[in-house]
Tab-separated table of C-alpha atoms in Angstrom:
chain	number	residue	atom	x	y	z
N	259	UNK	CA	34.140	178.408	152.006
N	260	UNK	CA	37.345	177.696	153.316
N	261	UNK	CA	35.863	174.007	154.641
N	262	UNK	CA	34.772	173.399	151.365
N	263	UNK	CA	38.200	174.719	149.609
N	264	UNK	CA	40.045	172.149	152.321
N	265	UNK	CA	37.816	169.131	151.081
N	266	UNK	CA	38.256	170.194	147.469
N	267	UNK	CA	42.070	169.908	147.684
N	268	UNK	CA	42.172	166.625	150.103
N	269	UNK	CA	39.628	165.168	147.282
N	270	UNK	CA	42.177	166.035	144.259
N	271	UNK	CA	45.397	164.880	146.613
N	272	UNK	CA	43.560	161.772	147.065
N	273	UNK	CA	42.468	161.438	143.622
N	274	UNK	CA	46.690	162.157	142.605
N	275	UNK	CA	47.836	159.604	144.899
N	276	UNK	CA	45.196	156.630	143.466
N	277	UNK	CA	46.281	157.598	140.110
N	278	UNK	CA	49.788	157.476	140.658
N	279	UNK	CA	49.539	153.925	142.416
N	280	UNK	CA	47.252	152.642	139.602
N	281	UNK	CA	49.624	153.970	137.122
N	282	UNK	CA	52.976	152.700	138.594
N	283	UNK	CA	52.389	149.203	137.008
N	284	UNK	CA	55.305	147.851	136.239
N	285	UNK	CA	56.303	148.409	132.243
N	286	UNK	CA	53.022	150.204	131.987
N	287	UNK	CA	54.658	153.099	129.881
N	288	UNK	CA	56.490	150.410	127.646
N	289	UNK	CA	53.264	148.847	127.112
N	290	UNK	CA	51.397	151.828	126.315
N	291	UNK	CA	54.333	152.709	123.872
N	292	UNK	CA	54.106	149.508	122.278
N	293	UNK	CA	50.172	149.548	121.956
N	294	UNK	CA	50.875	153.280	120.507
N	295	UNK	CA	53.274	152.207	117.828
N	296	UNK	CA	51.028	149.062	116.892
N	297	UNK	CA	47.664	151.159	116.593
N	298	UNK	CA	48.638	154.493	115.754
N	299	UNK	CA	50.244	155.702	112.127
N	300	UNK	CA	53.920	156.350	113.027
N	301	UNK	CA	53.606	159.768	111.438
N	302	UNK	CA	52.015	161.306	115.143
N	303	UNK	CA	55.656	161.468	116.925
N	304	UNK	CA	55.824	161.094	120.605
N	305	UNK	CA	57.649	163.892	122.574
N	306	UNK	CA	61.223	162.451	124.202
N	307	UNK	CA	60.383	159.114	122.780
N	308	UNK	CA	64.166	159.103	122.224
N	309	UNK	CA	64.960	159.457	125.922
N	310	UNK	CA	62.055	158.475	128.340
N	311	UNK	CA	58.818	160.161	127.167
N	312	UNK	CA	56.266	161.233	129.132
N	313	UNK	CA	53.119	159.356	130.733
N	314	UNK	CA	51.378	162.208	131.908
N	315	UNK	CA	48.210	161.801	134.169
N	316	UNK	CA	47.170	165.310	135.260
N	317	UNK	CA	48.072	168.971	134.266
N	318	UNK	CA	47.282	171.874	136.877
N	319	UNK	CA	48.013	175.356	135.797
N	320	UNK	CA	51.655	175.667	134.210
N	321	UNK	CA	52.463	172.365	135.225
N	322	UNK	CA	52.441	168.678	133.984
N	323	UNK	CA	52.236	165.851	136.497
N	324	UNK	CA	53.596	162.621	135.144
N	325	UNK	CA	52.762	158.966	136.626
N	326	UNK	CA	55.402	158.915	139.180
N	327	UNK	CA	53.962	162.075	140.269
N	328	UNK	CA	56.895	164.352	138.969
N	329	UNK	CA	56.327	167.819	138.131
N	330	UNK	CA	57.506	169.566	134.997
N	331	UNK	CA	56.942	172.794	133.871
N	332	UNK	CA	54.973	172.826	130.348
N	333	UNK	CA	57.012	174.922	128.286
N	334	UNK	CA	55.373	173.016	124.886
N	335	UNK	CA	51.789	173.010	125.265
N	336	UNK	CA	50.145	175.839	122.958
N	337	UNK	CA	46.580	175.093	123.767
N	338	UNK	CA	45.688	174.870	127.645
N	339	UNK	CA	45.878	178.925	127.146
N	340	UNK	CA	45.318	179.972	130.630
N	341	UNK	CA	46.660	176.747	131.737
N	342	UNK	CA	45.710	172.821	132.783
N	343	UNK	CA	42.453	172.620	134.228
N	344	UNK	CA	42.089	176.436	135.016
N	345	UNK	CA	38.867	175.778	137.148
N	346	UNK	CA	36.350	178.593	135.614
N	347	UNK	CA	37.106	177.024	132.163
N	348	UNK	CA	36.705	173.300	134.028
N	349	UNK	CA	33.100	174.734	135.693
N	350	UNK	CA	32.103	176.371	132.593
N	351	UNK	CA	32.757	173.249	130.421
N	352	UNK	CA	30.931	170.708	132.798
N	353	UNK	CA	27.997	173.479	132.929
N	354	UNK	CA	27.262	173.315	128.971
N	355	UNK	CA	28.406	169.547	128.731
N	356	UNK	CA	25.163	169.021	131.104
N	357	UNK	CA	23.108	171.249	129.468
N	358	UNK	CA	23.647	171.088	125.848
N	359	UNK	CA	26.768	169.656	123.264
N	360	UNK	CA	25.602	170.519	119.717
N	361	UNK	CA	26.505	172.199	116.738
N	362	UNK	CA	25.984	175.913	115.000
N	363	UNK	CA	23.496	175.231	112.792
N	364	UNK	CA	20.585	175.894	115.735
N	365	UNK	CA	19.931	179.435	117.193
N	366	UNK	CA	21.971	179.381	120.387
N	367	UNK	CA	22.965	182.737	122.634
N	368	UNK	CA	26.237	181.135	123.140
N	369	UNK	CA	27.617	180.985	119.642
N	370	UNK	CA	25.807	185.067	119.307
N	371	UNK	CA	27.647	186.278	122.054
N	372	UNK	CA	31.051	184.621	121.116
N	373	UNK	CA	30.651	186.053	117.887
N	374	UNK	CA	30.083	189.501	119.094
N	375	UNK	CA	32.790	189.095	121.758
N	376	UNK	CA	35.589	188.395	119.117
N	377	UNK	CA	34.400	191.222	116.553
N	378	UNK	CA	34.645	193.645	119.523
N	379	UNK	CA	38.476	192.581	120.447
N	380	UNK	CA	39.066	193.408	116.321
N	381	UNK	CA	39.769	196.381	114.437
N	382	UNK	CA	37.276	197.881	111.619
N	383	UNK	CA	35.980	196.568	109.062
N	384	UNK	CA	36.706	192.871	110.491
N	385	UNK	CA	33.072	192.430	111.585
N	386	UNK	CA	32.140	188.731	110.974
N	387	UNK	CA	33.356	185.681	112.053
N	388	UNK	CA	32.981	181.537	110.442
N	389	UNK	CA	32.849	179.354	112.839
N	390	UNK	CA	35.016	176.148	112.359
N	391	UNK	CA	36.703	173.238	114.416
N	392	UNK	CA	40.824	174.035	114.057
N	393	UNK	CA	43.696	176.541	113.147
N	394	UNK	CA	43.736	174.217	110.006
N	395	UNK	CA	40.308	174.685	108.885
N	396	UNK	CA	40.337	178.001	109.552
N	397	UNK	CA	43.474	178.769	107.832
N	398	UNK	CA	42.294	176.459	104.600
N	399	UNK	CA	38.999	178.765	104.696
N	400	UNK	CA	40.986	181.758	104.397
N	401	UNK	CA	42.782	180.359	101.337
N	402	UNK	CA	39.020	179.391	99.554
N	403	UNK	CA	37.916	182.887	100.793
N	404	UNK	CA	40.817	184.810	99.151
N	405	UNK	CA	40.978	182.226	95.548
N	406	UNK	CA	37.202	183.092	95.435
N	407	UNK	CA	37.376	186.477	95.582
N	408	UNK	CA	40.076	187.308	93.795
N	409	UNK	CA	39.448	184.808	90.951
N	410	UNK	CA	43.309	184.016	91.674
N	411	UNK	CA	45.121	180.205	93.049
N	412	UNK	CA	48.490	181.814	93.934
N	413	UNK	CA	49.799	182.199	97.401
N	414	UNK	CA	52.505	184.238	98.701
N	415	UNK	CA	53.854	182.396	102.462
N	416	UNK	CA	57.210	182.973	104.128
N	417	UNK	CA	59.751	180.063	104.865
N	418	UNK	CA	59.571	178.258	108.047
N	419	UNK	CA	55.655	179.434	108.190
N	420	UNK	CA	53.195	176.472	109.416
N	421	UNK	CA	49.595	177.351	108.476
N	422	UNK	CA	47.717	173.404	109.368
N	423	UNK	CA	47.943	169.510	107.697
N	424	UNK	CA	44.993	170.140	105.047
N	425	UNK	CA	46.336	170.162	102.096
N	426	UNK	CA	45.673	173.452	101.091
N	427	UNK	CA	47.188	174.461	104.774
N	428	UNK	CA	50.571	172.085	103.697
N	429	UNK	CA	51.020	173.731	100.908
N	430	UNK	CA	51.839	177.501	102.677
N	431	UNK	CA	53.810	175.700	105.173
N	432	UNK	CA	57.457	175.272	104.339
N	433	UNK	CA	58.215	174.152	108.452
N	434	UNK	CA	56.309	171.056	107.676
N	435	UNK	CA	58.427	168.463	105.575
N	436	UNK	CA	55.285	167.487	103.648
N	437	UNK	CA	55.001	170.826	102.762
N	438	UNK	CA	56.857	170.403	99.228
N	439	UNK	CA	54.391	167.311	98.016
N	440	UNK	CA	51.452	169.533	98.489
N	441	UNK	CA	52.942	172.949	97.107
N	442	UNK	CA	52.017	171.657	93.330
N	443	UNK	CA	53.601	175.443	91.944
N	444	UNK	CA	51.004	177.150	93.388
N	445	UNK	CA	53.028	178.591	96.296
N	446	UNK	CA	55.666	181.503	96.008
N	447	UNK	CA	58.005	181.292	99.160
N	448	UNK	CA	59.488	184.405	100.705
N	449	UNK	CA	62.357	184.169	103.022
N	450	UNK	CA	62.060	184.454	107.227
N	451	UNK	CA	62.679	188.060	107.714
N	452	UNK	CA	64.867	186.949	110.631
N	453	UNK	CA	66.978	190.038	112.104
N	454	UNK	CA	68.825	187.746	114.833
N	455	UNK	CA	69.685	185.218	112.346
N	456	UNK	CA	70.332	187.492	109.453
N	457	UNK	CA	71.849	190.082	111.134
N	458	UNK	CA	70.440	192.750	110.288
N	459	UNK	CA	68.194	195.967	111.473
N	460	UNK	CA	64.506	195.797	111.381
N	461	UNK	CA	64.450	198.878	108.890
N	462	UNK	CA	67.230	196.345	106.664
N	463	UNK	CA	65.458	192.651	107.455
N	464	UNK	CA	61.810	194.801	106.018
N	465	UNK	CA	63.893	196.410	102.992
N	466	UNK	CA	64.929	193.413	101.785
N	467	UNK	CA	61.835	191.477	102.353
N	468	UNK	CA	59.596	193.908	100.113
N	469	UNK	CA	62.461	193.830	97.545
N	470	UNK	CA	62.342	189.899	97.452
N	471	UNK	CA	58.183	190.434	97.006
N	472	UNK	CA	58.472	193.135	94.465
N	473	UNK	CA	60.188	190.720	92.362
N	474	UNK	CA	57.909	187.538	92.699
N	475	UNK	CA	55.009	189.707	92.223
N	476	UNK	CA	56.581	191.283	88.948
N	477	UNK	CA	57.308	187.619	87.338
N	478	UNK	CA	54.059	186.525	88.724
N	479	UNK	CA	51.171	184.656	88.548
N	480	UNK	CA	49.480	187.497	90.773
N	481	UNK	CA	48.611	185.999	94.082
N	482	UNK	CA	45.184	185.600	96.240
N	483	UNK	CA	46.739	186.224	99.037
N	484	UNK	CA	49.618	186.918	101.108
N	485	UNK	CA	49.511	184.268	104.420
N	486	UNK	CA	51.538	184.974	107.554
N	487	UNK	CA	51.963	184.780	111.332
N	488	UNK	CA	52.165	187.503	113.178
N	489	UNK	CA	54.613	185.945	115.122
N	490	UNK	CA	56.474	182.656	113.501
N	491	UNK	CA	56.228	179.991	115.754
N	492	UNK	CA	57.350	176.760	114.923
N	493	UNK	CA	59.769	178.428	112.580
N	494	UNK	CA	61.829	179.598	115.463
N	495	UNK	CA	59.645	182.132	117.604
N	496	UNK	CA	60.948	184.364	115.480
N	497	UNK	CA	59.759	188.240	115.720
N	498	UNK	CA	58.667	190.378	112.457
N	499	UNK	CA	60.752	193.498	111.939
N	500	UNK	CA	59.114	196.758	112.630
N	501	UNK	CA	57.217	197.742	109.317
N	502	UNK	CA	57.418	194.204	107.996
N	503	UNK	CA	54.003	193.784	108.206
N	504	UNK	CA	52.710	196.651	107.023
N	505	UNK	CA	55.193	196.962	103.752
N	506	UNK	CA	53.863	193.399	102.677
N	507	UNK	CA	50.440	194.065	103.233
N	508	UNK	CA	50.999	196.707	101.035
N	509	UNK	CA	52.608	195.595	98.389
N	510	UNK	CA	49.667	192.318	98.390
N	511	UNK	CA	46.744	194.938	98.247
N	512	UNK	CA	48.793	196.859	95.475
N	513	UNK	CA	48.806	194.000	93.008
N	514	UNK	CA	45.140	192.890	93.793
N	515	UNK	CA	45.667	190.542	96.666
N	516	UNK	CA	44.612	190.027	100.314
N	517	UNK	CA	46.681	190.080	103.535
N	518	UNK	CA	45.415	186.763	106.203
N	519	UNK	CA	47.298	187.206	109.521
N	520	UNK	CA	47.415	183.517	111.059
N	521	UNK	CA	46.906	184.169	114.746
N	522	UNK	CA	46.112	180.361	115.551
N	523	UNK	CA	49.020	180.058	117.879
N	524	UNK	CA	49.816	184.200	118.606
N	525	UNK	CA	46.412	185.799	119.477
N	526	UNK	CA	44.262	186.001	122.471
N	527	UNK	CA	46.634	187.997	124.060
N	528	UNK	CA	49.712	185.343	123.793
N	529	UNK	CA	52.270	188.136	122.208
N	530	UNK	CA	51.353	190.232	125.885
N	531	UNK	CA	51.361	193.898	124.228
N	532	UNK	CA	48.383	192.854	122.433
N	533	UNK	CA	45.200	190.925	121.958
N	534	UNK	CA	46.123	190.035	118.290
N	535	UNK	CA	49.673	190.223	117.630
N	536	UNK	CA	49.329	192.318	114.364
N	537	UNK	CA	47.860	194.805	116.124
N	538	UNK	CA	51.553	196.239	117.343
N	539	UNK	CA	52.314	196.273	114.157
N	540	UNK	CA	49.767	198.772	113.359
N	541	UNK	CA	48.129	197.005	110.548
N	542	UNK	CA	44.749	195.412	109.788
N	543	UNK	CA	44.546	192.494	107.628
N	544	UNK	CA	41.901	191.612	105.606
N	545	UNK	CA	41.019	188.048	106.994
N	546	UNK	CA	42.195	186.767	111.136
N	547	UNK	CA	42.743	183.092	112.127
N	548	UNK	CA	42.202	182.139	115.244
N	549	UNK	CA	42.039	178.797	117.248
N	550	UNK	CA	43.450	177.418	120.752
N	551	UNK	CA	41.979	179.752	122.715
């Protein structure tokens, strides 16, 4: 084992040190940036393009590896969730990849036992899961699922929220700056119940945050549903006050509407106290998103 663990490790230094010599070519990052901006729309920004972005050629663990072979910490990446190249999710993935790559539609064991092994990390009654291919899609399902049941097209989301690039997703997600072409009037925007920012306790930041509700739900239209991360992330990493949660789920279910927690970038155990983040705040909502796992 320990042989085989010695070859494993000279055969990825080796494999480091060719890539790093192919990759050195001189103005090779310049070209690729030039090939980028030609074929690419402009709107999918590069990372540090303003100061010397990054040609990355391997990740391992928490770490990015860039073609000079300098390592940087990944303090950005929100999908590698138990890091670059973790090697049971690398085995795992080549398994299935020689052994089957379809889609749901056939009877597989594989898409069973995921199913059963997210219902059993969720509280009751959330007991069935839709399968689809990003936080976006799963976030614009929840807004069909809550318009068709509640007969309803208004949505209640909170400033700074980002909820996907459909354009149902855009329209719930203030962060984005396309998010005010999509909105159309058929979004009511609530402010970021930010104590740091604000200043205040999270008994005051949760006060004020029902009061702000209580008042778009009184001049209406009545909403479908009531859309929010359990923890904002690109809005600042910013923490919900104690009760927050709970208050506006309230308040939602109280005029006729449903509470979606978006957990795309906050579950699977990311928030640490946890497996979904709205779990500490001792809620249950009536529809989860999930993705990047």
């Amino acid at each position: 084992a320990a042989l085989a663990l010695a070859a494993l490790s000279a055969r990825r230094a080796a494999r480091r040190w060719l890539a790093r010599r192919c990759w050195r070519a001189v103005g090779l990052k310049a070209r690729l940036l030039e090939a980028r901006r030609r074929d690419f729309c402009p709107a999918q920004s590069v990372s540090y393009v303003n100061t010397d972005p990054l040609l990355v050629v391997e990740g391992r663990g928490a770490r990015l590896i860039d073609e000079r072979g300098r390592s940087f910490l990944d303090t950005r990446n929100n999908v590698a969730h138990v890091g670059h190249c973790h090697p049971r999710v690398v085995a795992a993935a080549t398994r299935q990849l020689e052994t089957l790559n379809t889609n749901s539609r056939y009877v597989h064991d594989n898409i069973a036992r995921l199913a059963a092994a997210l219902t059993a990390t969720l509280p009751a009654p959330l007991d069935t899961v839709f399968f689809v291919n990003s936080g976006t899609e799963a976030n614009d399902l929840a807004i069909r699922l809550a318009r068709k049941r509640t007969g309803r097209q208004q949505m209640v989301c909170v400033d700074g929220a980002y909820h996907g690039h459909s354009v149902a997703t855009l329209a719930v997600s203030p962060y984005s700056k396309y998010a005010e072409a999509e909105a159309s009037g058929g979004t009511a925007v609530l402010s970021q119940p930010d104590v740091y920012r604000l200043g205040l306790s999270d008994e005051q930041a949760t006060s004020a945050a029902a009061a702000q509700y209580a008042e778009v739900l009184r001049a209406g239209p009545a909403p479908a549903a009531f859309l929010v991360e359990s923890v904002m992330c690109c809005g600042g990493q910013v923490q919900l006050p104690r009760g927050y949660l709970g208050r506006m789920y309230e308040q939602t279910r109280a005029g006729g509407g449903l509470a979606i927690a978006d957990e795309v970038q906050t579950g699977f155990g990311r928030s640490g106290s946890s497996f979904w983040a709205f779990e500490s705040h001792g809620v249950v909502p009536d529809i989860v998103t999930m993705g990047k796992p």
